């Protein structure tokens, strides 16, 4: 008989195996946005979109290194929210935790709707809202059973994404250099990088425009640090995920986009019409490329839904533990599952789905824009938290500093500068400006609530404080 997963002091079961964590780490950086959003970036920046992806990828690598340093020293379901609570103050942990929860609840609605559209196209007898409901119910049930159920679903979802992109890079790479038997694309080598008005056909400024278009497709890489607290070997899992993020971004993002812009001219009408990956597969002669890509996109959508529900519930659970959310969110079932946190998150997800069907261009559009820049806010908070946490870790548990941020504190400050620049540059873009302003308003509202709440409530309740300190002292 296999051993039962260990139960941590916070009541969660360590039910995620190393293979689950490895695939969550790999799949976490491959969102549906990579498949469906890259064509817009290519249209704006041409082959120079590779530089845009590289810049954002560098930013994510640095942020993940900082987060990895803190998570390896103290794996917890609250991740950066719990660290911000400790390093910057309770208001910071409360604010970024609820903003992050809000972000993922809105993502649930976006992904459920996207998945429902694909499924309705295959089986029109079931209405789109019906498919959205089915998908949400199935994944909610999986998350309620046990954390290992979430891990198993994500293992296979992420596995399909990884295999699909790896196959695309290999097959497309061979076609680029004319080495793929039977390919309809004769292969131009590297010529398409410069033969249509150069590498930067719309000027160097288009690189920054490209950054705005691709930055949000990287959201999700931090999920592995939340999941690490429920793994068999948290310290090893976080260290491995942090160290591998460079090659994951290089291969899956830069590798696949490189194949697209070398197989086809950047201004090819087929990229704009069918999407970058479908256009590339069509040019090679892969039959039913559109349906093949629909299967892959649906897998990416289901993966994002599954992870979004898990992430939102674990953040709600952590907030409940610290007295910053209803106490019921901090309770777990006999299986080590935070049932109330999961159901609370999915209820708001269902409400957001309903908004998407009832008022897509007003209420839901407002929700989407008011959570749009939260990803960048999260990364900023991680940076500022790490500046303070390094000293705390060295003072209290120096032996836990097994992952170190490179070039500290200079690269940390440089990353803060990069993220701040992106936020400011978004103000020059119509859609970006709306996202930044509404997201900033939402963040300001949550911060005000946190500060007023702290002033009225006084010091953190003893139980929450004790729980926080106990979780900090638990060795992986």
XYZ file of C-alpha atoms in Angstrom, residues 13-444:
432
model
C -1.960 17.576 1.761
C 1.416 17.228 0.062
C -0.246 15.351 -2.803
C 1.682 16.780 -5.767
C 4.391 14.476 -7.075
C 7.632 15.701 -8.594
C 6.364 14.875 -12.101
C 3.282 17.025 -11.417
C 5.414 19.966 -10.304
C 7.773 19.571 -13.258
C 4.923 19.685 -15.760
C 3.158 22.529 -13.916
C 6.422 24.477 -14.125
C 6.855 23.758 -17.838
C 3.209 24.235 -18.778
C 2.829 27.333 -16.631
C 4.583 29.498 -19.193
C 2.561 28.139 -22.139
C -0.804 29.872 -22.128
C -3.481 30.030 -24.794
C -2.256 33.584 -25.460
C 0.874 32.201 -27.121
C -1.209 30.338 -29.699
C -3.928 32.900 -30.391
C -2.222 36.218 -29.652
C 1.143 35.987 -31.353
C -0.176 36.959 -34.803
C -1.056 40.462 -33.561
C 2.471 40.926 -32.242
C 4.001 39.750 -35.518
C 1.785 42.176 -37.465
C 2.983 45.101 -35.317
C 6.692 44.336 -34.962
C 7.504 41.968 -37.825
C 10.415 39.591 -37.133
C 11.419 42.050 -34.388
C 8.700 40.432 -32.252
C 11.467 38.009 -31.288
C 13.154 40.872 -29.422
C 9.840 41.697 -27.709
C 9.480 38.103 -26.522
C 13.124 38.045 -25.426
C 12.737 41.248 -23.367
C 9.590 40.055 -21.613
C 11.156 36.623 -21.182
C 14.189 38.207 -19.479
C 11.875 40.142 -17.162
C 9.990 36.955 -16.224
C 13.228 35.031 -15.646
C 14.438 37.714 -13.215
C 11.096 37.887 -11.385
C 10.965 34.089 -11.119
C 14.500 34.055 -9.731
C 13.461 36.478 -6.995
C 10.307 34.517 -6.243
C 12.269 31.274 -6.281
C 14.671 32.659 -3.676
C 11.795 33.349 -1.277
C 9.747 30.238 -2.110
C 12.663 27.832 -1.672
C 13.293 29.323 1.784
C 9.608 29.178 2.770
C 7.222 27.238 0.486
C 3.645 28.339 1.200
C 0.295 28.364 -0.595
C 0.210 32.174 -0.325
C 3.575 32.569 -2.095
C 4.323 36.236 -2.878
C 1.245 37.477 -0.987
C 2.452 35.810 2.229
C 5.988 37.130 1.664
C 4.681 40.673 1.032
C 2.665 40.396 4.252
C 5.894 39.627 6.133
C 8.276 41.999 4.360
C 6.153 45.029 3.407
C 3.238 44.906 5.829
C -0.145 43.309 6.170
C -1.709 45.844 3.812
C 0.597 44.671 1.009
C -0.130 40.972 1.481
C -3.881 41.649 1.700
C -3.903 43.902 -1.381
C -1.824 41.835 -3.769
C -3.474 38.619 -2.600
C -7.002 39.834 -3.363
C -5.931 41.479 -6.650
C -4.311 38.234 -7.757
C -7.429 36.279 -6.777
C -9.560 38.752 -8.743
C -7.287 38.394 -11.775
C -7.667 34.603 -11.873
C -11.427 34.691 -11.275
C -11.793 36.894 -14.369
C -9.431 34.578 -16.279
C -11.767 31.675 -15.417
C -14.563 33.442 -17.299
C -12.348 34.285 -20.282
C -11.006 30.752 -20.653
C -14.365 29.042 -20.022
C -15.901 31.134 -22.802
C -12.983 30.466 -25.173
C -13.168 26.724 -24.556
C -16.961 26.732 -24.963
C -16.670 28.409 -28.382
C -14.376 25.635 -29.651
C -16.556 22.858 -28.215
C -19.742 24.403 -29.615
C -18.110 24.409 -33.053
C -17.606 20.652 -32.771
C -20.927 19.824 -31.061
C -23.405 22.635 -31.821
C -26.298 20.699 -30.229
C -25.025 21.913 -26.841
C -25.218 25.727 -26.499
C -22.101 27.697 -25.702
C -23.220 28.498 -22.153
C -23.815 24.762 -21.635
C -20.248 23.908 -22.584
C -18.913 26.655 -20.316
C -20.956 25.182 -17.456
C -19.807 21.611 -18.164
C -16.145 22.588 -18.317
C -16.318 24.597 -15.089
C -18.199 21.836 -13.223
C -15.787 19.079 -14.308
C -12.661 21.012 -13.326
C -14.238 22.183 -10.069
C -15.033 18.572 -9.203
C -11.453 17.535 -9.964
C -10.075 20.257 -7.691
C -12.484 19.293 -4.911
C -11.432 15.632 -4.914
C -7.781 16.187 -4.033
C -4.731 18.235 -4.973
C -3.341 15.170 -6.742
C -6.406 15.254 -9.057
C -5.522 18.823 -10.011
C -1.910 17.729 -10.502
C -2.901 14.774 -12.694
C -5.198 16.870 -14.893
C -2.498 19.519 -15.246
C 0.177 16.903 -15.947
C -1.710 15.688 -19.020
C -2.939 19.117 -20.158
C 0.565 20.565 -19.923
C 2.037 17.413 -21.455
C -0.093 17.812 -24.567
C 0.947 21.477 -24.891
C 4.621 20.635 -24.477
C 4.557 17.768 -26.987
C 2.616 19.880 -29.497
C 5.026 22.828 -29.352
C 8.084 20.553 -29.389
C 6.717 18.796 -32.493
C 5.906 22.151 -34.109
C 9.460 23.410 -33.519
C 11.096 20.232 -34.855
C 8.850 19.858 -37.929
C 8.827 23.601 -38.641
C 12.589 23.876 -38.117
C 13.229 21.128 -40.662
C 10.875 22.841 -43.128
C 12.612 26.212 -42.662
C 15.864 24.751 -43.999
C 14.225 22.570 -46.668
C 14.901 19.317 -44.841
C 11.300 18.140 -44.316
C 10.238 15.506 -46.898
C 6.969 16.358 -48.619
C 6.777 19.910 -47.278
C 4.889 22.395 -49.450
C 7.067 25.161 -48.032
C 10.407 25.050 -49.856
C 12.147 26.724 -46.933
C 13.885 30.084 -47.166
C 16.329 29.554 -44.321
C 16.749 32.810 -42.420
C 15.836 35.010 -45.383
C 12.345 35.920 -44.117
C 13.888 37.616 -41.090
C 15.023 40.494 -43.305
C 13.596 40.156 -46.849
C 10.348 42.096 -46.284
C 11.472 45.625 -45.317
C 14.070 44.370 -42.844
C 14.089 42.878 -39.343
C 12.255 45.916 -37.934
C 9.880 46.898 -40.771
C 7.887 49.261 -38.553
C 10.866 50.779 -36.755
C 12.491 50.079 -33.357
C 9.482 51.511 -31.494
C 7.435 48.529 -32.671
C 9.459 46.337 -30.306
C 7.881 48.141 -27.347
C 4.434 47.837 -28.911
C 5.159 44.138 -29.269
C 6.077 43.964 -25.584
C 2.617 45.262 -24.664
C 0.990 42.611 -26.845
C 2.966 39.630 -25.527
C 3.616 40.455 -21.854
C 0.357 38.990 -20.566
C 0.858 35.659 -22.321
C 3.620 34.972 -19.760
C 1.324 35.194 -16.730
C 1.182 31.905 -14.854
C 4.868 31.104 -14.457
C 4.560 31.874 -10.738
C 1.925 29.156 -10.135
C 4.574 26.540 -9.407
C 5.644 28.442 -6.274
C 2.081 28.290 -4.913
C 1.845 24.586 -5.733
C 5.228 23.810 -4.163
C 3.723 23.976 -0.673
C 1.661 20.871 -1.519
C 4.516 18.871 -3.023
C 6.633 16.044 -1.669
C 9.867 18.054 -1.800
C 9.068 21.797 -1.985
C 12.639 23.107 -1.841
C 13.818 20.861 -4.669
C 10.709 21.586 -6.769
C 11.107 25.360 -6.494
C 14.850 25.256 -7.172
C 14.356 23.078 -10.239
C 11.517 25.215 -11.616
C 13.462 28.446 -11.051
C 16.591 27.138 -12.705
C 14.734 25.771 -15.729
C 12.637 28.856 -16.517
C 15.330 30.204 -18.879
C 15.282 27.241 -21.250
C 11.499 26.908 -20.999
C 10.976 30.460 -22.255
C 13.773 30.190 -24.823
C 12.450 26.964 -26.319
C 8.685 27.343 -26.153
C 8.282 31.055 -26.834
C 11.322 32.161 -28.806
C 11.734 28.782 -30.523
C 8.172 28.523 -31.800
C 7.882 32.188 -32.849
C 11.251 31.903 -34.616
C 9.837 29.020 -36.668
C 6.766 31.072 -37.635
C 8.683 34.167 -38.808
C 11.230 32.099 -40.747
C 8.663 29.838 -42.426
C 6.536 32.756 -43.645
C 7.087 36.462 -44.378
C 5.889 38.462 -41.378
C 3.331 40.301 -43.535
C 1.803 37.132 -44.976
C -1.979 37.489 -45.192
C -2.431 33.950 -43.918
C -0.876 34.879 -40.532
C -3.375 37.687 -40.051
C -6.291 35.583 -41.312
C -5.669 32.181 -39.715
C -3.265 32.889 -36.878
C 0.489 32.385 -36.816
C 0.626 28.680 -35.952
C -2.175 27.564 -38.278
C -0.618 29.598 -41.122
C 2.764 27.948 -40.514
C 1.258 24.443 -40.460
C -0.793 25.187 -43.602
C 2.328 26.364 -45.435
C 4.038 23.050 -44.705
C 0.993 21.101 -45.855
C -0.166 19.633 -42.558
C -3.762 18.447 -43.192
C -6.562 19.910 -41.052
C -4.148 22.388 -39.462
C -6.984 24.531 -38.148
C -8.607 21.644 -36.277
C -5.244 20.428 -34.975
C -4.618 23.889 -33.550
C -8.135 24.013 -32.085
C -7.376 20.835 -30.124
C -4.116 22.333 -28.838
C -5.754 25.666 -27.972
C -8.588 23.856 -26.169
C -5.994 21.937 -24.147
C -4.232 25.203 -23.287
C -7.576 26.739 -22.277
C -8.489 23.781 -20.043
C -5.002 23.869 -18.514
C -5.376 27.586 -17.777
C -8.850 27.019 -16.297
C -7.599 24.174 -14.126
C -4.613 26.152 -12.879
C -6.653 29.336 -12.495
C -9.157 27.626 -10.205
C -6.367 26.018 -8.205
C -4.416 29.278 -7.922
C -7.408 31.424 -6.942
C -8.502 28.909 -4.294
C -5.030 28.600 -2.762
C -4.640 32.362 -2.603
C -8.070 32.613 -0.934
C -7.001 29.833 1.459
C -3.823 31.703 2.394
C -5.738 34.964 2.899
C -8.152 33.100 5.160
C -5.246 31.688 7.163
C -3.902 35.165 7.765
C -7.274 36.548 8.802
C -7.622 38.555 5.580
C -10.536 36.510 4.182
C -13.482 34.586 5.700
C -12.267 31.983 8.200
C -14.086 29.237 6.256
C -11.578 29.704 3.398
C -8.782 28.513 5.711
C -10.475 25.214 6.586
C -9.613 21.997 4.762
C -11.502 18.732 4.316
C -10.215 15.330 5.439
C -8.585 15.076 2.000
C -6.610 18.264 2.654
C -8.642 20.340 0.184
C -9.767 23.940 0.959
C -13.339 23.286 -0.148
C -14.844 26.666 0.793
C -11.992 28.529 -0.949
C -12.511 26.479 -4.130
C -16.297 26.919 -4.141
C -16.028 30.612 -3.288
C -13.657 31.168 -6.198
C -15.694 29.176 -8.703
C -18.936 30.980 -7.717
C -17.351 34.311 -8.633
C -16.017 32.647 -11.772
C -19.568 31.609 -12.731
C -20.802 35.147 -12.069
C -18.063 36.511 -14.337
C -19.054 34.003 -17.046
C -22.653 35.226 -16.757
C -21.457 38.845 -17.092
C -19.544 37.794 -20.206
C -22.749 36.497 -21.802
C -25.080 39.254 -20.554
C -22.918 42.382 -20.868
C -19.706 41.469 -22.732
C -18.962 45.018 -23.894
C -19.773 46.836 -20.665
C -19.633 45.026 -17.311
C -17.319 42.211 -18.394
C -15.111 44.551 -20.398
C -14.764 46.645 -17.235
C -13.775 43.547 -15.202
C -11.276 42.547 -17.863
C -9.604 45.955 -17.997
C -9.606 46.457 -14.230
C -7.639 43.222 -13.826
C -5.536 43.636 -16.981
C -2.394 45.127 -15.429
C -2.509 43.049 -12.227
C 0.171 40.723 -13.615
C 2.627 43.620 -13.736
C 1.598 44.770 -10.240
C 2.278 41.244 -8.934
C 5.737 41.252 -10.482
C 6.481 44.670 -8.975
C 5.422 43.499 -5.521
C 7.624 40.409 -5.863
C 10.603 42.676 -6.622
C 10.037 45.010 -3.659
C 9.325 42.079 -1.355
C 12.547 40.316 -2.311
C 14.557 43.445 -1.473
C 13.341 43.114 2.128
C 13.060 39.328 2.404
C 16.714 38.699 1.552
C 17.736 40.357 4.829
C 15.034 38.534 6.810
C 16.100 35.133 5.466
C 19.789 35.843 6.129
C 18.983 36.954 9.659
C 16.638 34.105 10.602
C 17.424 31.087 8.387
C 20.561 31.690 6.293
C 20.807 27.975 5.481
C 17.479 28.293 3.622
C 18.951 30.666 1.047
C 19.507 27.855 -1.465
C 18.352 29.917 -4.472
C 19.879 33.381 -4.798
C 18.828 36.271 -7.006
C 21.664 37.186 -9.357
C 23.368 40.558 -8.956
C 21.380 41.503 -5.846
C 20.219 44.238 -5.367
C 21.160 45.807 -8.701
C 19.258 43.393 -10.961
C 16.254 43.608 -8.663
C 16.172 47.393 -9.080
C 16.766 47.032 -12.823
C 13.740 44.697 -13.038
C 11.631 47.214 -11.106
C 12.696 49.805 -13.681
C 11.757 47.512 -16.598
C 8.301 46.724 -15.226
C 7.651 50.374 -14.374
C 8.684 51.383 -17.901
C 6.214 48.906 -19.414
C 3.410 50.283 -17.223
C 4.221 53.868 -18.215
C 4.539 52.940 -21.895
C 1.108 51.271 -21.731
C -0.328 54.728 -21.078
C 0.641 55.700 -24.643
C -1.519 52.905 -26.066
C -5.323 53.270 -26.122
C -6.164 49.772 -24.887
C -3.166 49.672 -22.576
C -4.058 53.051 -21.065
C -7.533 51.821 -20.110
C -6.088 48.691 -18.511
C -3.471 50.566 -16.494
C -5.870 53.258 -15.281
C -8.674 50.861 -14.319
C -6.273 48.329 -12.770
C -4.592 51.128 -10.799
C -8.004 52.305 -9.591
C -8.876 48.751 -8.511
C -5.515 48.401 -6.750
C -5.937 51.769 -5.007
